[in-house]
Short mmCIF file of C-alpha atoms in Angstrom, two decimals:
data_model
loop_
_atom_site.label_atom_id
_atom_site.label_comp_id
_atom_site.label_asym_id
_atom_site.label_seq_id
_atom_site.Cartn_x
_atom_site.Cartn_y
_atom_site.Cartn_z
CA MET F 63 51.07 174.08 -8.30
CA LEU F 64 49.80 177.33 -6.81
CA SER F 65 50.62 176.03 -3.32
CA ARG F 66 54.25 175.42 -4.25
CA PHE F 67 54.46 178.89 -5.73
CA LEU F 68 53.07 180.46 -2.56
CA ILE F 69 55.45 178.47 -0.35
CA LEU F 70 58.34 179.57 -2.58
CA CYS F 71 57.15 183.18 -2.21
CA LEU F 72 57.13 182.75 1.60
CA ALA F 73 60.68 181.40 1.49
CA LEU F 74 61.86 184.29 -0.67
CA CYS F 75 60.18 186.85 1.61
CA LEU F 76 61.83 185.36 4.67
CA TRP F 77 65.18 185.24 2.86
CA ALA F 78 64.83 188.87 1.80
CA VAL F 79 64.45 190.18 5.35
CA SER F 80 67.80 188.62 6.31
CA PRO F 81 70.65 190.75 4.91
CA LEU F 82 73.80 188.57 5.02
CA PRO F 83 74.86 184.91 5.24
CA SER F 84 75.04 183.44 8.72
CA PHE F 85 78.05 181.87 10.33
CA ALA F 86 77.77 178.13 10.94
CA ALA F 87 78.96 178.06 14.55
CA SER F 88 77.74 181.37 15.86
CA PRO F 89 78.78 182.69 19.26
CA PHE F 90 75.31 184.30 19.30
CA ALA F 91 73.36 181.03 19.14
CA GLY F 92 72.88 180.80 22.91
CA GLU F 93 72.12 177.64 24.85
CA ARG F 94 69.24 175.42 23.79
CA PRO F 95 66.44 176.02 26.34
CA THR F 96 65.37 173.13 28.55
CA ASP F 97 61.99 174.57 29.55
CA LEU F 98 60.25 174.43 26.17
CA GLY F 99 57.44 172.12 25.14
CA VAL F 100 53.88 171.59 26.29
CA GLU F 101 53.16 171.64 30.02
CA ALA F 102 49.58 171.10 31.20
CA GLY F 103 48.30 171.88 27.71
CA HIS F 104 50.22 175.15 27.34
CA LEU F 105 53.40 176.38 25.72
CA ALA F 106 55.86 178.28 27.92
CA PRO F 107 54.98 181.91 28.63
CA CYS F 108 57.12 184.67 27.17
CA PRO F 109 59.77 186.39 29.28
CA SER F 110 59.37 190.11 29.97
CA THR F 111 61.59 191.03 27.01
CA PRO F 112 59.82 192.03 23.76
CA ASN F 113 61.56 189.37 21.65
CA CYS F 114 58.86 186.70 22.05
CA VAL F 115 55.27 186.04 20.97
CA VAL F 116 52.91 183.32 22.20
CA SER F 117 49.32 182.40 21.40
CA GLN F 118 48.47 181.11 24.88
CA GLY F 119 48.30 183.47 27.82
CA GLY F 120 50.40 186.27 26.41
CA ASP F 121 49.91 189.89 27.41
CA GLY F 122 49.21 192.54 24.77
CA GLU F 123 52.84 192.91 23.75
CA HIS F 124 53.49 189.17 23.48
CA GLN F 125 50.08 187.92 22.28
CA ILE F 126 49.57 186.44 18.82
CA ALA F 127 46.41 184.69 17.68
CA PRO F 128 46.49 180.90 17.30
CA ILE F 129 45.90 179.47 13.84
CA PRO F 130 42.46 177.87 13.40
CA TYR F 131 42.49 175.11 10.80
CA ALA F 132 40.06 173.12 8.70
CA GLY F 133 40.44 169.38 8.32
CA ASP F 134 42.10 166.98 10.68
CA ARG F 135 44.96 167.61 13.07
CA GLN F 136 47.43 165.34 11.23
CA GLN F 137 46.83 167.24 7.99
CA ALA F 138 47.50 170.56 9.74
CA TYR F 139 50.61 169.10 11.40
CA GLN F 140 52.01 167.90 8.07
CA ALA F 141 51.31 171.28 6.48
CA VAL F 142 53.34 173.03 9.19
CA VAL F 143 56.20 170.55 8.59
CA GLN F 144 55.98 171.33 4.86
CA VAL F 145 56.04 175.09 5.41
CA LEU F 146 58.93 174.91 7.90
CA GLY F 147 60.85 172.93 5.29
CA VAL F 148 61.06 176.01 3.07
CA VAL F 149 61.69 178.64 5.75
CA PRO F 150 65.36 179.61 5.29
CA ARG F 151 67.86 178.57 7.98
CA THR F 152 65.15 176.74 9.92
CA GLU F 153 65.46 173.18 11.17
CA ILE F 154 62.89 171.04 12.96
CA ILE F 155 64.47 169.83 16.21
CA THR F 156 61.64 168.00 17.98
CA GLN F 157 58.59 166.22 16.59
CA THR F 158 55.97 164.41 18.65
CA GLU F 159 52.37 163.50 17.86
CA ASN F 160 51.03 166.97 18.73
CA TYR F 161 54.10 169.22 19.00
CA LEU F 162 56.85 170.64 16.76
CA ARG F 163 59.89 172.66 17.78
CA ALA F 164 62.22 174.29 15.30
CA GLU F 165 65.26 176.53 15.45
CA SER F 166 65.56 179.47 13.10
CA HIS F 167 68.95 181.16 12.61
CA SER F 168 69.40 184.78 11.55
CA ARG F 169 71.59 185.41 8.53
CA LEU F 170 73.80 188.11 9.98
CA PHE F 171 75.18 186.71 13.24
CA GLY F 172 73.42 183.38 13.58
CA PHE F 173 71.11 184.41 16.43
CA VAL F 174 68.73 181.53 17.19
CA ASP F 175 65.00 181.76 17.72
CA ASP F 176 63.05 178.82 19.13
CA VAL F 177 59.77 178.27 17.31
CA GLU F 178 57.07 175.95 18.71
CA PHE F 179 53.74 174.63 17.45
CA TYR F 180 51.23 172.73 19.59
CA PHE F 181 48.22 170.92 18.14
CA PRO F 182 45.76 170.34 21.01
CA GLU F 183 43.45 167.35 20.66
CA THR F 184 40.52 169.33 22.08
CA GLU F 185 40.23 172.10 19.47
CA PRO F 186 41.17 172.67 15.80
CA VAL F 187 43.80 175.36 16.37
CA ILE F 188 47.56 175.53 16.21
CA GLN F 189 49.01 177.17 19.31
CA MET F 190 52.42 178.73 18.68
CA ARG F 191 55.33 180.47 20.29
CA SER F 192 58.50 182.04 18.90
CA ALA F 193 61.24 183.53 21.07
CA SER F 194 64.78 184.79 20.65
CA ARG F 195 67.34 183.11 22.88
CA LEU F 196 69.50 186.19 23.33
CA GLY F 197 69.05 189.93 23.34
CA GLU F 198 66.28 192.30 24.24
CA SER F 199 64.52 193.22 21.00
CA ASP F 200 64.04 191.20 17.84
CA LEU F 201 62.61 194.12 15.81
CA GLY F 202 59.42 192.10 15.30
CA VAL F 203 61.10 189.13 13.59
CA ASN F 204 59.37 186.45 15.69
CA ARG F 205 55.91 187.90 15.09
CA ARG F 206 56.53 188.36 11.34
CA ARG F 207 57.79 184.78 11.03
CA LEU F 208 54.67 183.31 12.62
CA GLU F 209 52.37 185.59 10.59
CA GLN F 210 54.11 184.51 7.36
CA ILE F 211 53.67 180.87 8.37
CA ARG F 212 49.98 181.62 9.02
CA LEU F 213 49.65 183.10 5.51
CA ALA F 214 51.38 180.09 3.95
CA LEU F 215 48.96 177.75 5.75
CA GLN F 216 46.02 179.86 4.52
CA ASP F 217 47.37 179.63 0.97
CA LEU F 218 47.59 175.85 1.34
CA GLY F 219 43.93 175.80 2.38
CA ILE F 220 44.75 174.52 5.88
CA ALA F 221 44.41 177.62 8.04
CA GLN F 222 41.15 179.48 8.24
CA ASN F 223 41.13 183.26 8.14
CA SER F 224 40.84 184.50 11.72
#
């Protein structure tokens, strides 16, 4: 019961940081990237713009810590699916055995961020990346989103405190 409450709190927090309803077919959605996914065990690097964070190989501005988890990989994977299910205006686009990709739309103009999670077989961590498709700055939205997902996974007892 506490877990549902915490996930609901996460959803409300994410909703609160978005001021207005989005438009369904936004001219600000951008094109769906073709270079996402896992390549040689790594997610794509961030571009030079500050509107991206990645847990693998990022520089200081783009770096975010991966999420270490307790339990098995499938349990962690399902927990991320559960959490993404309550993140407002977020839809899972791709699911494979060890990878998830979602799109998250801003409320105001429907800007799209691509959010990725990779579950390597070799270590109990969730590698992640979140990047805006358009624009220069995201005012920290991508980093905050991933940190809120981290907190939700900690509340569910999946993620370990790093």
